[in-house]
Amino acid sequence: MTKAYYEFFCPVKVIAGHAALEHIPFELAALGAKRPMIITDKGVRSNGLLTPIEAAFEGTDVELSHIFDDVPPDSSLETVRAAAEAYRSNQCDAIIAIGGGSVIDTSKATNILVTEGGDDLLKYSGAHNLPRPLKPFFVIPTTSGTGSEVTMVAVVSDNQKNVKLAFASSYLMPHAAILDPRMTLTLPPHLTAMTGMDALTHAVEAYTCMAANPMSDAYATAAIKKISANLFNVIENLSDAEGRLELAQASTMAGVAFSNAMVGLVHSLGHALGAVAHLPHGLCMNLFLPYVLEYNKEVNGDKIADLLLPLVGPDIYSQTPANERADKTIATILAMRDRLYSLTKLPRTLSETGKVSKAQLDEVAEKALNDGSIIYNPKEATLKDLREILEKAW
Ligand SMILES: [Fe+2]
């Protein structure tokens, strides 16, 4: 049955392939941009990831006018202001973000300042507070996980006030996402595992939570199929360019799914644990995904059961009786985590992280209860429920 009403929106041009980077100058010129600035971090630069991009601009009419590589692991207001200043003093006219979540969020916020002028980001925070389209903005992800290249949100820390500023506007969406396997080939095994589980969680939550719709379902299930078919191949053969490109596309597809269908309780718990124990987001997703599915199963077991097909393929799916498919989906995810643990030591439980104490669990549960994503979870959770899930994940 079709939903009574829904909207689906993704205006980002996806440019994907083994030579996608070479198309960037042409695509920028088509938007009227001649002097793009790259925003990135020191790690991306020292890994040589900028080399093929710089080469792509040689002999073209588009000039790479500045490279800003000072983005820290957590984006901050100061960094955004410094990047905006560099953009202005080099007379740039477009932004290319090259990196993971922090670089992409920093770049989105920088685009607000360089379009609107001034250095007061605060007045644009919140939802739909941007008055007009922003400067040409391309994103080249160097991890396959966040999906930020196709979302309309950015989060920037105000370190002086110790708060996070969130921005949501369709104008924050990039003009193009460039997916080229050369950009993720150097991602080490545990980061490949962690970011892959973030992408998997985006797709699973988009499909199983309240705002799912037929369009987002299509992206979510396709993403899950690509992740289960390629994640282990890539971890066992890191230079598998074909598999890397599959994972990059899966991450973007999962991003399209969740930017339209939102996420649920795995993310609420993950945001809370990230804030309390400072653990990476993808790891938090890995810790909670099977236990939240187990919790939700009584209300949406049919949706969880659907996911067995993209996870394991038609043979095992058809051999599994219909009333056992939801459990088999959860068992498959548990087995994926075991295999990731044996290959990369990615922790499966809170205790395996060695970074969380039992005394912190109440605080995690309370923070999760107040997290925005919880409203999309198909089963309403009380503080006691959250505490029980955390106990199972211990
Ligand atoms: Fe996520």
Short mmCIF file of C-alpha atoms and ligand atoms in Angstrom, two decimals:
data_model
loop_
_atom_site.label_atom_id
_atom_site.label_comp_id
_atom_site.label_asym_id
_atom_site.label_seq_id
_atom_site.Cartn_x
_atom_site.Cartn_y
_atom_site.Cartn_z
CA MET A 1 0.00 0.00 0.00
CA THR A 2 1.36 3.42 -0.92
CA LYS A 3 1.73 5.94 1.87
CA ALA A 4 -1.04 8.54 2.00
CA TYR A 5 1.50 11.34 1.54
CA TYR A 6 5.25 11.68 1.27
CA GLU A 7 7.93 13.79 -0.33
CA PHE A 8 11.24 12.66 -1.78
CA PHE A 9 13.99 15.09 -2.75
CA CYS A 10 17.54 14.69 -4.00
CA PRO A 11 18.86 17.42 -6.29
CA VAL A 12 22.53 16.29 -6.03
CA LYS A 13 24.16 15.24 -9.30
CA VAL A 14 26.06 12.00 -8.75
CA ILE A 15 29.24 11.65 -10.82
CA ALA A 16 30.62 8.16 -10.25
CA GLY A 17 33.29 5.99 -11.81
CA HIS A 18 36.97 5.14 -12.04
CA ALA A 19 37.69 8.45 -13.83
CA ALA A 20 35.06 10.61 -12.11
CA LEU A 21 37.65 13.08 -10.77
CA GLU A 22 38.66 14.07 -14.30
CA HIS A 23 35.15 15.44 -14.92
CA ILE A 24 35.29 18.02 -12.11
CA PRO A 25 36.69 21.01 -14.09
CA PHE A 26 34.06 20.57 -16.81
CA GLU A 27 31.26 20.26 -14.25
CA LEU A 28 32.44 23.38 -12.39
CA ALA A 29 32.71 25.37 -15.61
CA ALA A 30 29.14 24.35 -16.46
CA LEU A 31 28.08 26.14 -13.25
CA GLY A 32 30.10 29.23 -14.19
CA ALA A 33 32.89 28.58 -11.65
CA LYS A 34 36.51 29.32 -12.60
CA ARG A 35 38.34 29.58 -9.25
CA PRO A 36 37.34 26.78 -6.86
CA MET A 37 38.80 26.38 -3.38
CA ILE A 38 39.44 22.91 -1.94
CA ILE A 39 38.52 22.39 1.72
CA THR A 40 40.18 19.31 3.21
CA ASP A 41 42.32 18.06 6.09
CA LYS A 42 46.02 17.31 6.54
CA GLY A 43 45.47 13.54 6.39
CA VAL A 44 43.81 13.67 2.97
CA ARG A 45 46.66 15.84 1.68
CA SER A 46 49.49 13.74 3.15
CA ASN A 47 47.93 10.56 1.73
CA GLY A 48 48.37 12.05 -1.74
CA LEU A 49 44.63 12.11 -2.44
CA LEU A 50 44.79 15.63 -3.91
CA THR A 51 47.33 14.62 -6.58
CA PRO A 52 44.85 13.22 -9.17
CA ILE A 53 42.51 16.16 -8.54
CA GLU A 54 45.24 18.74 -9.10
CA ALA A 55 46.23 16.85 -12.25
CA ALA A 56 42.62 16.97 -13.48
CA PHE A 57 42.72 20.80 -13.51
CA GLU A 58 45.95 21.03 -15.53
CA GLY A 59 45.39 22.38 -19.02
CA THR A 60 41.80 23.46 -18.25
CA ASP A 61 40.32 26.96 -17.93
CA VAL A 62 39.42 26.31 -14.31
CA GLU A 63 42.09 27.23 -11.76
CA LEU A 64 42.42 25.64 -8.33
CA SER A 65 42.85 28.94 -6.56
CA HIS A 66 43.43 27.78 -2.98
CA ILE A 67 43.73 24.64 -0.85
CA PHE A 68 42.52 25.02 2.74
CA ASP A 69 43.70 21.92 4.63
CA ASP A 70 43.21 23.01 8.25
CA VAL A 71 39.99 21.15 9.09
CA PRO A 72 40.28 19.34 12.46
CA PRO A 73 38.46 16.02 13.25
CA ASP A 74 35.56 18.02 14.76
CA SER A 75 34.47 20.99 12.69
CA SER A 76 34.34 24.28 14.59
CA LEU A 77 33.17 27.86 14.12
CA GLU A 78 36.77 29.12 14.09
CA THR A 79 37.67 26.76 11.25
CA VAL A 80 34.63 27.83 9.25
CA ARG A 81 35.56 31.50 9.68
CA ALA A 82 39.18 30.81 8.67
CA ALA A 83 38.05 28.90 5.57
CA ALA A 84 35.65 31.72 4.60
CA GLU A 85 38.47 34.26 5.00
CA ALA A 86 40.75 32.16 2.77
CA TYR A 87 37.97 31.90 0.16
CA ARG A 88 37.51 35.68 0.08
CA SER A 89 41.19 36.62 0.05
CA ASN A 90 41.84 34.25 -2.86
CA GLN A 91 38.78 35.46 -4.83
CA CYS A 92 37.36 31.95 -5.07
CA ASP A 93 33.98 31.24 -6.64
CA ALA A 94 33.24 27.61 -5.70
CA ILE A 95 34.01 25.05 -2.97
CA ILE A 96 35.20 21.46 -3.34
CA ALA A 97 35.03 19.50 -0.06
CA ILE A 98 37.37 16.50 0.02
CA GLY A 99 37.15 14.39 3.16
CA GLY A 100 34.85 12.78 5.70
CA GLY A 101 32.02 14.17 7.82
CA SER A 102 33.93 17.00 9.49
CA VAL A 103 35.35 18.39 6.22
CA ILE A 104 31.94 18.19 4.52
CA ASP A 105 30.13 19.92 7.40
CA THR A 106 32.84 22.61 7.60
CA SER A 107 32.48 23.19 3.86
CA LYS A 108 28.69 23.47 4.01
CA ALA A 109 28.95 26.06 6.78
CA THR A 110 31.72 27.93 4.93
CA ASN A 111 29.45 28.12 1.90
CA ILE A 112 26.85 29.89 4.03
CA LEU A 113 29.35 32.59 5.08
CA VAL A 114 30.89 33.15 1.65
CA THR A 115 27.44 33.44 0.05
CA GLU A 116 25.73 35.52 2.71
CA GLY A 117 28.75 37.60 3.85
CA GLY A 118 29.96 38.41 7.36
CA ASP A 119 31.08 35.81 9.88
CA ASP A 120 27.99 35.34 12.02
CA LEU A 121 26.89 31.75 11.43
CA LEU A 122 24.55 31.73 14.40
CA LYS A 123 21.76 33.59 12.64
CA TYR A 124 21.52 30.86 9.98
CA SER A 125 21.38 27.92 12.41
CA GLY A 126 18.25 25.82 12.77
CA ALA A 127 15.96 24.68 9.99
CA HIS A 128 15.35 26.56 6.72
CA ASN A 129 17.07 29.83 7.66
CA LEU A 130 18.95 30.33 4.39
CA PRO A 131 17.37 32.88 2.04
CA ARG A 132 18.94 31.87 -1.29
CA PRO A 133 21.00 29.22 -3.13
CA LEU A 134 24.68 29.01 -2.17
CA LYS A 135 27.89 29.07 -4.26
CA PRO A 136 28.74 26.07 -6.46
CA PHE A 137 29.66 23.25 -4.08
CA PHE A 138 31.06 19.80 -4.89
CA VAL A 139 31.76 17.00 -2.40
CA ILE A 140 34.29 14.21 -2.85
CA PRO A 141 33.89 11.76 0.07
CA THR A 142 37.04 9.97 1.27
CA THR A 143 35.10 7.55 3.48
CA SER A 144 32.09 5.43 2.51
CA GLY A 145 29.79 6.05 5.44
CA THR A 146 28.37 9.45 6.36
CA GLY A 147 26.25 10.09 3.27
CA SER A 148 26.75 13.84 3.94
CA GLU A 149 27.36 14.41 0.24
CA VAL A 150 23.60 14.06 -0.31
CA THR A 151 22.14 15.52 2.89
CA MET A 152 20.86 19.01 3.70
CA VAL A 153 22.33 19.19 7.20
CA ALA A 154 25.58 20.34 8.78
CA VAL A 155 26.72 20.39 12.41
CA VAL A 156 29.46 22.74 13.61
CA SER A 157 30.81 23.01 17.17
CA ASP A 158 30.92 26.32 18.97
CA ASN A 159 33.86 25.47 21.23
CA GLN A 160 33.62 28.67 23.25
CA LYS A 161 30.01 28.07 24.28
CA ASN A 162 30.49 24.28 24.17
CA VAL A 163 27.40 23.72 22.02
CA LYS A 164 26.79 22.23 18.59
CA LEU A 165 25.12 24.39 15.97
CA ALA A 166 22.95 22.50 13.52
CA PHE A 167 21.94 23.79 10.09
CA ALA A 168 19.28 22.30 7.84
CA SER A 169 18.36 23.72 4.45
CA SER A 170 17.97 22.26 1.00
CA TYR A 171 20.44 24.95 -0.14
CA LEU A 172 23.16 23.11 1.83
CA MET A 173 22.93 20.16 -0.52
CA PRO A 174 25.96 19.93 -2.79
CA HIS A 175 25.57 20.55 -6.52
CA ALA A 176 27.50 17.34 -7.16
CA ALA A 177 28.85 14.30 -5.30
CA ILE A 178 31.91 12.80 -6.97
CA LEU A 179 32.47 9.10 -6.24
CA ASP A 180 35.85 7.85 -7.42
CA PRO A 181 37.46 4.73 -5.92
CA ARG A 182 40.88 6.42 -5.86
CA MET A 183 39.61 8.51 -2.95
CA THR A 184 38.90 5.56 -0.61
CA LEU A 185 41.68 3.14 -1.61
CA THR A 186 43.88 4.16 1.34
CA LEU A 187 41.15 3.86 3.98
CA PRO A 188 42.47 1.30 6.52
CA PRO A 189 40.49 -1.87 7.41
CA HIS A 190 38.96 -0.73 10.71
CA LEU A 191 37.81 2.60 9.22
CA THR A 192 36.41 0.77 6.20
CA ALA A 193 34.51 -1.50 8.61
CA MET A 194 33.27 1.30 10.84
CA THR A 195 32.10 3.60 8.06
CA GLY A 196 30.55 0.63 6.23
CA MET A 197 28.46 -0.14 9.31
CA ASP A 198 27.37 3.51 9.47
CA ALA A 199 26.17 3.29 5.86
CA LEU A 200 24.45 -0.05 6.58
CA THR A 201 22.70 1.50 9.59
CA HIS A 202 21.51 4.48 7.52
CA ALA A 203 19.92 2.09 5.04
CA VAL A 204 18.44 -0.26 7.68
CA GLU A 205 16.97 2.58 9.74
CA ALA A 206 15.66 4.41 6.65
CA TYR A 207 13.85 1.22 5.63
CA THR A 208 12.53 0.21 9.05
CA CYS A 209 11.60 3.56 10.61
CA MET A 210 8.48 5.71 10.49
CA ALA A 211 9.27 8.03 7.58
CA ALA A 212 10.14 5.28 5.09
CA ASN A 213 8.55 5.70 1.66
CA PRO A 214 8.70 3.72 -1.61
CA MET A 215 11.49 5.87 -3.08
CA SER A 216 13.72 5.74 -0.02
CA ASP A 217 13.01 1.99 0.28
CA ALA A 218 14.47 1.46 -3.19
CA TYR A 219 17.68 3.31 -2.31
CA ALA A 220 17.94 1.62 1.11
CA THR A 221 17.61 -1.95 -0.13
CA ALA A 222 19.99 -1.35 -3.05
CA ALA A 223 22.55 0.09 -0.61
CA ILE A 224 22.25 -2.91 1.72
CA LYS A 225 22.79 -5.32 -1.17
CA LYS A 226 25.96 -3.51 -2.26
CA ILE A 227 27.36 -3.33 1.28
CA SER A 228 26.79 -7.01 2.04
CA ALA A 229 28.23 -8.02 -1.36
CA ASN A 230 31.37 -5.88 -1.08
CA LEU A 231 32.34 -4.93 2.49
CA PHE A 232 34.29 -8.10 3.29
CA ASN A 233 35.89 -8.36 -0.16
CA VAL A 234 37.23 -4.84 0.27
CA ILE A 235 38.48 -5.39 3.83
CA GLU A 236 40.33 -8.51 2.69
CA ASN A 237 41.64 -6.79 -0.46
CA LEU A 238 41.93 -3.08 0.33
CA SER A 239 42.98 -2.07 -3.18
CA ASP A 240 39.88 -3.65 -4.79
CA ALA A 241 38.88 -0.55 -6.81
CA GLU A 242 35.67 -2.14 -8.08
CA GLY A 243 34.56 -3.00 -4.54
CA ARG A 244 35.56 0.45 -3.25
CA LEU A 245 33.40 2.08 -5.93
CA GLU A 246 30.49 -0.19 -4.96
CA LEU A 247 30.84 0.83 -1.29
CA ALA A 248 31.06 4.52 -2.21
CA GLN A 249 27.84 4.23 -4.21
CA ALA A 250 26.17 2.26 -1.40
CA SER A 251 27.06 4.96 1.10
CA THR A 252 25.62 7.68 -1.13
CA MET A 253 22.48 5.63 -1.80
CA ALA A 254 22.04 5.06 1.93
CA GLY A 255 22.50 8.82 2.37
CA VAL A 256 19.72 9.53 -0.15
CA ALA A 257 17.51 7.02 1.70
CA PHE A 258 18.00 8.46 5.18
CA SER A 259 17.98 12.11 4.13
CA ASN A 260 14.40 11.41 2.97
CA ALA A 261 13.30 8.75 5.49
CA MET A 262 15.34 9.80 8.56
CA VAL A 263 16.98 7.44 11.05
CA GLY A 264 15.83 6.02 14.39
CA LEU A 265 16.90 4.64 17.73
CA VAL A 266 20.32 3.27 16.66
CA HIS A 267 21.29 6.85 15.85
CA SER A 268 19.70 8.26 19.04
CA LEU A 269 21.77 5.87 21.14
CA GLY A 270 24.82 6.43 18.94
CA HIS A 271 24.64 10.23 19.19
CA ALA A 272 24.25 9.93 22.97
CA LEU A 273 27.14 7.50 23.38
CA GLY A 274 29.32 9.60 21.06
CA ALA A 275 28.69 12.66 23.23
CA VAL A 276 29.26 10.85 26.56
CA ALA A 277 32.19 8.54 25.70
CA HIS A 278 33.67 10.25 22.59
CA LEU A 279 33.55 7.11 20.48
CA PRO A 280 33.46 7.33 16.65
CA HIS A 281 29.98 7.44 15.14
CA GLY A 282 30.36 4.34 12.94
CA LEU A 283 31.54 2.28 15.91
CA CYS A 284 28.46 3.41 17.89
CA MET A 285 26.24 2.22 15.02
CA ASN A 286 27.96 -1.18 15.05
CA LEU A 287 27.39 -1.48 18.80
CA PHE A 288 23.63 -0.86 18.74
CA LEU A 289 22.23 -1.97 15.37
CA PRO A 290 21.26 -5.62 16.16
CA TYR A 291 19.94 -4.84 19.63
CA VAL A 292 17.68 -2.04 18.39
CA LEU A 293 16.32 -4.29 15.62
CA GLU A 294 15.61 -6.93 18.27
CA TYR A 295 13.78 -4.29 20.31
CA ASN A 296 11.75 -2.99 17.33
CA LYS A 297 10.96 -6.43 15.93
CA GLU A 298 7.58 -6.88 17.59
CA VAL A 299 6.19 -3.83 15.75
CA ASN A 300 7.99 -4.03 12.40
CA GLY A 301 9.22 -7.60 12.07
CA ASP A 302 7.83 -7.70 8.52
CA LYS A 303 10.09 -4.81 7.44
CA ILE A 304 13.11 -6.34 9.17
CA ALA A 305 12.31 -9.64 7.44
CA ASP A 306 12.36 -7.89 4.02
CA LEU A 307 15.99 -6.96 4.59
CA LEU A 308 17.09 -10.58 4.58
CA LEU A 309 16.89 -10.62 0.77
CA PRO A 310 19.41 -7.81 0.11
CA LEU A 311 21.58 -9.06 2.99
CA VAL A 312 21.97 -12.72 1.97
CA GLY A 313 20.54 -13.10 -1.55
CA PRO A 314 17.62 -15.10 -2.98
CA ASP A 315 18.80 -18.65 -2.14
CA ILE A 316 19.02 -18.29 1.63
CA TYR A 317 16.05 -15.91 1.67
CA SER A 318 13.77 -18.41 -0.06
CA GLN A 319 15.02 -21.29 2.10
CA THR A 320 14.16 -19.35 5.28
CA PRO A 321 10.51 -19.70 6.40
CA ALA A 322 8.72 -16.33 6.36
CA ASN A 323 8.23 -16.28 10.13
CA GLU A 324 11.97 -16.75 10.73
CA ARG A 325 13.25 -14.07 8.35
CA ALA A 326 13.34 -11.17 10.82
CA ASP A 327 15.40 -13.25 13.26
CA LYS A 328 17.66 -14.36 10.42
CA THR A 329 18.22 -10.70 9.41
CA ILE A 330 19.35 -9.91 12.95
CA ALA A 331 21.50 -13.06 13.12
CA THR A 332 23.12 -12.09 9.80
CA ILE A 333 24.04 -8.65 11.17
CA LEU A 334 25.41 -10.26 14.36
CA ALA A 335 27.52 -12.59 12.19
CA MET A 336 28.77 -9.63 10.10
CA ARG A 337 29.93 -7.96 13.31
CA ASP A 338 31.73 -11.12 14.44
CA ARG A 339 33.53 -11.30 11.12
CA LEU A 340 34.44 -7.61 11.25
CA TYR A 341 35.75 -8.14 14.78
CA SER A 342 37.96 -11.00 13.69
CA LEU A 343 39.28 -9.01 10.70
CA THR A 344 39.61 -5.52 12.19
CA LYS A 345 38.97 -5.79 15.96
CA LEU A 346 35.96 -3.45 15.58
CA PRO A 347 34.28 -3.75 19.01
CA ARG A 348 30.86 -5.45 19.09
CA THR A 349 29.84 -4.52 22.61
CA LEU A 350 30.18 -1.57 24.94
CA SER A 351 32.55 -3.58 27.15
CA GLU A 352 34.75 -4.50 24.19
CA THR A 353 35.35 -0.79 23.51
CA GLY A 354 37.16 -0.49 26.87
CA LYS A 355 36.10 3.17 26.85
CA VAL A 356 32.69 3.09 28.54
CA SER A 357 31.86 2.45 32.20
CA LYS A 358 28.57 1.03 33.46
CA ALA A 359 28.16 4.19 35.52
CA GLN A 360 27.80 6.19 32.26
CA LEU A 361 24.87 4.19 30.92
CA ASP A 362 22.18 6.23 32.68
CA GLU A 363 23.53 9.40 31.12
CA VAL A 364 23.62 7.74 27.68
CA ALA A 365 20.00 6.59 28.08
CA GLU A 366 18.84 10.05 29.14
CA LYS A 367 20.61 11.79 26.28
CA ALA A 368 19.25 9.24 23.78
CA LEU A 369 15.70 9.87 25.00
CA ASN A 370 16.13 13.55 24.08
CA ASP A 371 17.75 12.92 20.69
CA GLY A 372 15.76 14.08 17.66
CA SER A 373 16.01 10.78 15.77
CA ILE A 374 14.02 8.90 18.42
CA ILE A 375 10.73 10.28 17.11
CA TYR A 376 11.13 8.29 13.89
CA ASN A 377 11.69 4.98 15.66
CA PRO A 378 8.75 2.64 14.97
CA LYS A 379 8.42 1.64 18.63
CA GLU A 380 8.20 4.29 21.32
CA ALA A 381 11.01 3.86 23.81
CA THR A 382 11.00 4.74 27.50
CA LEU A 383 14.07 5.45 29.59
CA LYS A 384 13.75 1.93 31.01
CA ASP A 385 13.66 0.44 27.49
CA LEU A 386 16.80 2.35 26.54
CA ARG A 387 18.55 1.20 29.69
CA GLU A 388 17.65 -2.42 28.83
CA ILE A 389 18.99 -2.06 25.27
CA LEU A 390 22.23 -0.62 26.65
CA GLU A 391 22.45 -3.57 29.06
CA LYS A 392 22.07 -6.01 26.14
CA ALA A 393 24.73 -4.08 24.21
CA TRP A 394 27.08 -4.18 27.20
FE FE B 1 25.07 7.69 10.83
#
